[in-house]
Tab-separated table of C-alpha atoms in Angstrom:
chain	number	residue	atom	x	y	z
A	1	SER	CA	39.262	90.231	-67.084
A	2	GLN	CA	35.586	89.880	-66.328
A	3	GLN	CA	36.142	91.454	-62.942
A	4	GLY	CA	33.685	94.189	-62.102
A	5	GLU	CA	34.994	97.606	-61.226
A	6	GLU	CA	33.384	99.660	-58.478
A	7	ASP	CA	33.336	103.417	-58.449
A	8	PRO	CA	34.214	105.355	-56.400
A	9	GLN	CA	36.990	103.529	-54.547
A	10	ALA	CA	36.085	105.412	-51.387
A	11	LEU	CA	33.086	107.471	-50.306
A	12	SER	CA	32.646	109.595	-47.187
A	13	ILE	CA	29.230	110.952	-46.214
A	14	GLN	CA	27.254	112.152	-43.201
A	15	GLU	CA	24.561	110.146	-41.461
A	16	GLY	CA	21.197	110.604	-43.123
A	17	GLU	CA	22.652	111.194	-46.583
A	18	ASN	CA	22.284	108.748	-49.445
A	19	ALA	CA	25.244	106.739	-50.704
A	20	THR	CA	25.545	105.632	-54.324
A	21	MET	CA	28.095	103.134	-55.578
A	22	ASN	CA	28.539	102.011	-59.154
A	23	CYS	CA	29.800	98.828	-60.751
A	24	SER	CA	30.822	98.221	-64.350
A	25	TYR	CA	31.575	94.900	-65.992
A	26	LYS	CA	32.710	93.646	-69.365
A	27	THR	CA	30.679	90.706	-70.679
A	28	SER	CA	27.130	89.376	-70.500
A	29	ILE	CA	26.035	88.187	-67.091
A	30	ASN	CA	23.438	85.872	-65.557
A	31	ASN	CA	23.077	88.028	-62.481
A	32	LEU	CA	24.887	90.660	-60.459
A	33	GLN	CA	25.173	90.610	-56.688
A	34	TRP	CA	26.205	93.112	-54.038
A	35	TYR	CA	28.031	92.169	-50.853
A	36	ARG	CA	29.081	94.071	-47.765
A	37	GLN	CA	32.260	93.489	-45.742
A	38	ASN	CA	32.976	94.957	-42.360
A	39	SER	CA	36.665	95.410	-41.610
A	40	GLY	CA	38.413	92.084	-41.049
A	41	ARG	CA	35.247	90.064	-41.503
A	42	GLY	CA	33.650	87.877	-44.155
A	43	LEU	CA	31.319	89.139	-46.844
A	44	VAL	CA	27.570	89.315	-46.370
A	45	HIS	CA	25.201	88.926	-49.309
A	46	LEU	CA	22.959	91.982	-49.689
A	47	ILE	CA	20.992	91.668	-52.892
A	48	LEU	CA	20.921	89.850	-56.242
A	49	ILE	CA	19.556	91.250	-59.489
A	50	ARG	CA	19.012	89.015	-62.502
A	51	SER	CA	20.010	90.033	-66.005
A	52	ASN	CA	16.351	90.483	-67.027
A	53	GLU	CA	15.602	92.800	-64.106
A	54	ARG	CA	16.207	96.544	-64.087
A	55	GLU	CA	15.610	97.519	-60.485
A	56	LYS	CA	15.303	95.804	-57.141
A	57	HIS	CA	14.674	97.017	-53.604
A	58	SER	CA	15.476	95.557	-50.211
A	59	GLY	CA	14.853	97.766	-47.196
A	60	ARG	CA	17.054	100.860	-47.589
A	61	LEU	CA	18.873	99.320	-50.562
A	62	ARG	CA	18.032	99.975	-54.180
A	63	VAL	CA	19.911	98.278	-56.984
A	64	THR	CA	19.644	99.073	-60.656
A	65	LEU	CA	21.044	97.174	-63.598
A	66	ASP	CA	21.625	98.494	-67.107
A	67	THR	CA	22.771	95.607	-69.275
A	68	SER	CA	23.174	97.852	-72.326
A	69	LYS	CA	25.778	99.883	-70.446
A	70	LYS	CA	27.052	96.865	-68.483
A	71	SER	CA	26.665	98.731	-65.242
A	72	SER	CA	24.874	98.554	-61.919
A	73	SER	CA	24.382	100.940	-59.037
A	74	LEU	CA	23.730	100.384	-55.355
A	75	LEU	CA	21.917	103.131	-53.471
A	76	ILE	CA	21.774	103.141	-49.680
A	77	THR	CA	19.208	105.634	-48.470
A	78	ALA	CA	19.271	107.455	-45.132
A	79	SER	CA	22.670	106.062	-44.278
A	80	ARG	CA	23.728	105.243	-40.737
A	81	ALA	CA	27.134	105.002	-39.075
A	82	ALA	CA	26.588	101.229	-38.972
A	83	ASP	CA	26.601	101.193	-42.788
A	84	THR	CA	30.334	101.922	-42.695
A	85	ALA	CA	31.901	99.011	-44.581
A	86	SER	CA	33.297	97.980	-47.948
A	87	TYR	CA	30.801	97.105	-50.645
A	88	PHE	CA	31.567	94.704	-53.491
A	89	CYS	CA	29.747	93.866	-56.664
A	90	ALA	CA	30.061	90.333	-58.007
A	91	THR	CA	29.125	89.104	-61.445
A	92	ASP	CA	27.930	85.651	-62.404
A	93	TRP	CA	28.708	85.287	-66.069
A	94	GLY	CA	29.127	81.555	-66.767
A	95	ASN	CA	27.220	80.202	-69.746
A	96	SER	CA	27.546	76.479	-69.142
A	97	GLY	CA	24.969	76.290	-66.373
A	98	TYR	CA	27.754	76.261	-63.819
A	99	SER	CA	29.500	79.389	-62.760
A	100	THR	CA	31.409	81.161	-60.059
A	101	LEU	CA	31.281	84.751	-58.924
A	102	THR	CA	33.883	87.301	-59.950
A	103	PHE	CA	34.311	90.167	-57.483
A	104	GLY	CA	35.326	93.765	-57.988
A	105	LYS	CA	37.789	95.614	-55.778
A	106	GLY	CA	35.112	97.277	-53.706
A	107	THR	CA	33.991	100.715	-52.553
A	108	MET	CA	34.924	101.720	-49.018
A	109	LEU	CA	32.046	103.671	-47.448
A	110	LEU	CA	32.526	105.817	-44.353
A	111	VAL	CA	29.402	107.237	-42.720
A	112	SER	CA	30.149	109.844	-40.087
A	113	PRO	CA	27.730	110.598	-37.229
B	1	ASP	CA	22.382	78.365	-36.280
B	2	GLY	CA	23.568	77.390	-39.733
B	3	GLY	CA	26.703	78.912	-41.120
B	4	ILE	CA	30.309	78.538	-42.159
B	5	THR	CA	33.121	78.239	-39.645
B	6	GLN	CA	36.674	79.049	-40.587
B	7	SER	CA	39.582	78.313	-38.298
B	8	PRO	CA	41.920	79.522	-37.132
B	9	LYS	CA	41.177	83.243	-37.271
B	10	TYR	CA	44.894	84.071	-37.370
B	11	LEU	CA	47.679	81.815	-38.630
B	12	PHE	CA	51.407	82.341	-38.834
B	13	ARG	CA	53.541	80.346	-41.205
B	14	LYS	CA	57.283	80.000	-41.376
B	15	GLU	CA	59.071	79.943	-44.692
B	16	GLY	CA	58.890	76.491	-46.295
B	17	GLN	CA	55.990	75.253	-44.196
B	18	ASN	CA	52.675	73.900	-45.387
B	19	VAL	CA	49.640	75.079	-43.463
B	20	THR	CA	45.994	74.004	-43.646
B	21	LEU	CA	43.020	76.311	-43.238
B	22	SER	CA	39.799	74.742	-42.071
B	23	CYS	CA	36.326	75.455	-43.495
B	24	GLU	CA	33.191	73.703	-42.223
B	25	GLN	CA	29.556	74.412	-43.141
B	26	ASN	CA	26.287	73.065	-41.758
B	27	LEU	CA	24.056	74.662	-44.380
B	28	ASN	CA	23.752	71.489	-46.475
B	29	HIS	CA	25.225	73.425	-49.406
B	30	ASP	CA	26.669	71.433	-52.282
B	31	ALA	CA	29.136	74.032	-53.583
B	32	MET	CA	32.091	75.450	-51.675
B	33	TYR	CA	34.741	78.006	-52.622
B	34	TRP	CA	38.032	79.462	-51.472
B	35	TYR	CA	38.933	83.077	-52.196
B	36	ARG	CA	42.029	85.084	-51.418
B	37	GLN	CA	41.760	88.779	-50.562
B	38	ASP	CA	44.701	91.165	-50.736
B	39	PRO	CA	44.464	94.876	-49.874
B	40	GLY	CA	43.020	96.787	-52.799
B	41	GLN	CA	42.761	93.642	-54.928
B	42	GLY	CA	39.261	92.417	-54.251
B	43	LEU	CA	38.643	88.667	-54.032
B	44	ARG	CA	40.333	86.123	-56.281
B	45	LEU	CA	39.118	82.542	-56.657
B	46	ILE	CA	41.554	79.790	-55.633
B	47	TYR	CA	39.519	76.554	-55.832
B	48	TYR	CA	35.893	75.506	-55.864
B	49	SER	CA	33.988	72.278	-55.452
B	50	GLN	CA	30.475	71.334	-56.465
B	51	ILE	CA	30.371	67.833	-55.031
B	52	VAL	CA	32.249	65.499	-52.737
B	53	ASN	CA	35.551	64.222	-54.160
B	54	ASP	CA	35.487	66.768	-56.982
B	55	PHE	CA	37.055	70.220	-57.174
B	56	GLN	CA	38.211	72.674	-59.827
B	57	LYS	CA	41.031	75.195	-60.037
B	58	GLY	CA	40.143	78.841	-59.916
B	59	ASP	CA	42.162	81.790	-61.190
B	60	ILE	CA	45.082	81.515	-58.739
B	61	ALA	CA	45.376	77.808	-57.771
B	62	GLU	CA	49.170	77.553	-58.007
B	63	GLY	CA	50.727	76.812	-54.604
B	64	TYR	CA	47.433	75.692	-53.085
B	65	SER	CA	45.666	72.344	-52.693
B	66	VAL	CA	42.227	71.309	-51.467
B	67	SER	CA	40.205	68.219	-50.642
B	68	ARG	CA	36.480	67.538	-50.400
B	69	GLU	CA	36.078	64.249	-48.571
B	70	LYS	CA	32.875	65.336	-46.834
B	71	LYS	CA	30.093	67.617	-47.994
B	72	GLU	CA	30.535	69.782	-44.920
B	73	SER	CA	34.288	70.304	-45.148
B	74	PHE	CA	36.588	71.964	-47.694
B	75	PRO	CA	40.075	72.494	-46.210
B	76	LEU	CA	42.687	74.564	-48.040
B	77	THR	CA	46.399	73.794	-47.805
B	78	VAL	CA	48.832	76.586	-48.533
B	79	THR	CA	52.002	74.862	-49.666
B	80	SER	CA	55.587	76.052	-49.629
B	81	ALA	CA	55.256	76.540	-53.387
B	82	GLN	CA	53.030	79.574	-52.750
B	83	LYS	CA	55.602	82.337	-52.715
B	84	ASN	CA	53.443	85.135	-51.377
B	85	PRO	CA	50.883	83.544	-49.059
B	86	THR	CA	50.295	86.476	-46.714
B	87	ALA	CA	46.647	87.358	-47.272
B	88	PHE	CA	43.101	87.100	-45.921
B	89	TYR	CA	41.471	83.804	-46.947
B	90	LEU	CA	37.718	83.485	-47.265
B	91	CYS	CA	35.672	80.320	-47.596
B	92	ALA	CA	32.165	80.445	-49.030
B	93	SER	CA	29.347	78.096	-49.928
B	94	SER	CA	26.244	78.134	-52.078
B	95	ILE	CA	23.282	75.822	-52.523
B	96	ARG	CA	24.522	74.379	-55.786
B	97	LEU	CA	26.983	75.507	-58.410
B	98	ASP	CA	24.250	75.550	-61.041
B	99	ARG	CA	21.703	77.432	-58.932
B	100	VAL	CA	22.913	80.833	-59.845
B	101	ASP	CA	19.976	82.676	-58.327
B	102	TYR	CA	21.350	82.403	-54.828
B	103	GLY	CA	24.125	84.306	-53.188
B	104	TYR	CA	27.115	82.941	-51.367
B	105	THR	CA	27.454	82.530	-47.624
B	106	PHE	CA	30.911	83.462	-46.372
B	107	GLY	CA	32.922	82.465	-43.337
B	108	SER	CA	34.621	85.100	-41.196
B	109	GLY	CA	38.024	84.472	-42.740
B	110	THR	CA	41.542	83.389	-41.784
B	111	ARG	CA	44.376	85.900	-41.846
B	112	LEU	CA	47.608	84.144	-42.803
B	113	THR	CA	50.953	85.814	-42.199
B	114	VAL	CA	54.393	84.531	-43.177
B	115	VAL	CA	56.973	85.125	-40.462
């Protein structure tokens, strides 16, 4: 399966700490995306990194991509209780010009006040 | 405000019944998708559509059917042939299927339970 795998499955930290989540995948990709899901809600797109990029920032989010290791990491700095959610990586790997996203199983992040 | 509306939020289905989940978007997106989410399983693709009157099977299409008669609408029917339909269903859209530099916009989901 091309499905990405997030690590860890669950992460519990205190407010103000940094949270790092990792994603590994199996084949070449066009881009990799990170999404956030609050409990019982839809997913929200956070950030997209293309296969020719190595690092990208958006506010308190930092994403890295290592295509040689087929892995990505999402860093949330200075976490807040409101960051509590599940985080999913999604890979776009189609080579025909048309593609769909394949999602991992997610990392559940709990940020305690 | 532009977005995707899924209805109903909760749906209960009796054994042997077909049920239809609604998905409407006003984002002027060409591509629409249906995913199923089970606990601990992540999201799995059921069907997707890149244009009106055209749709493609995803990884788990058996027991489901869709239609795309209007650009804005992509309803999903869960048929009686789907033996384990209890799940959280998510509809999403993107600008175009071949514009892979953009993320998906998701609806807030429909939780389907078999009773």
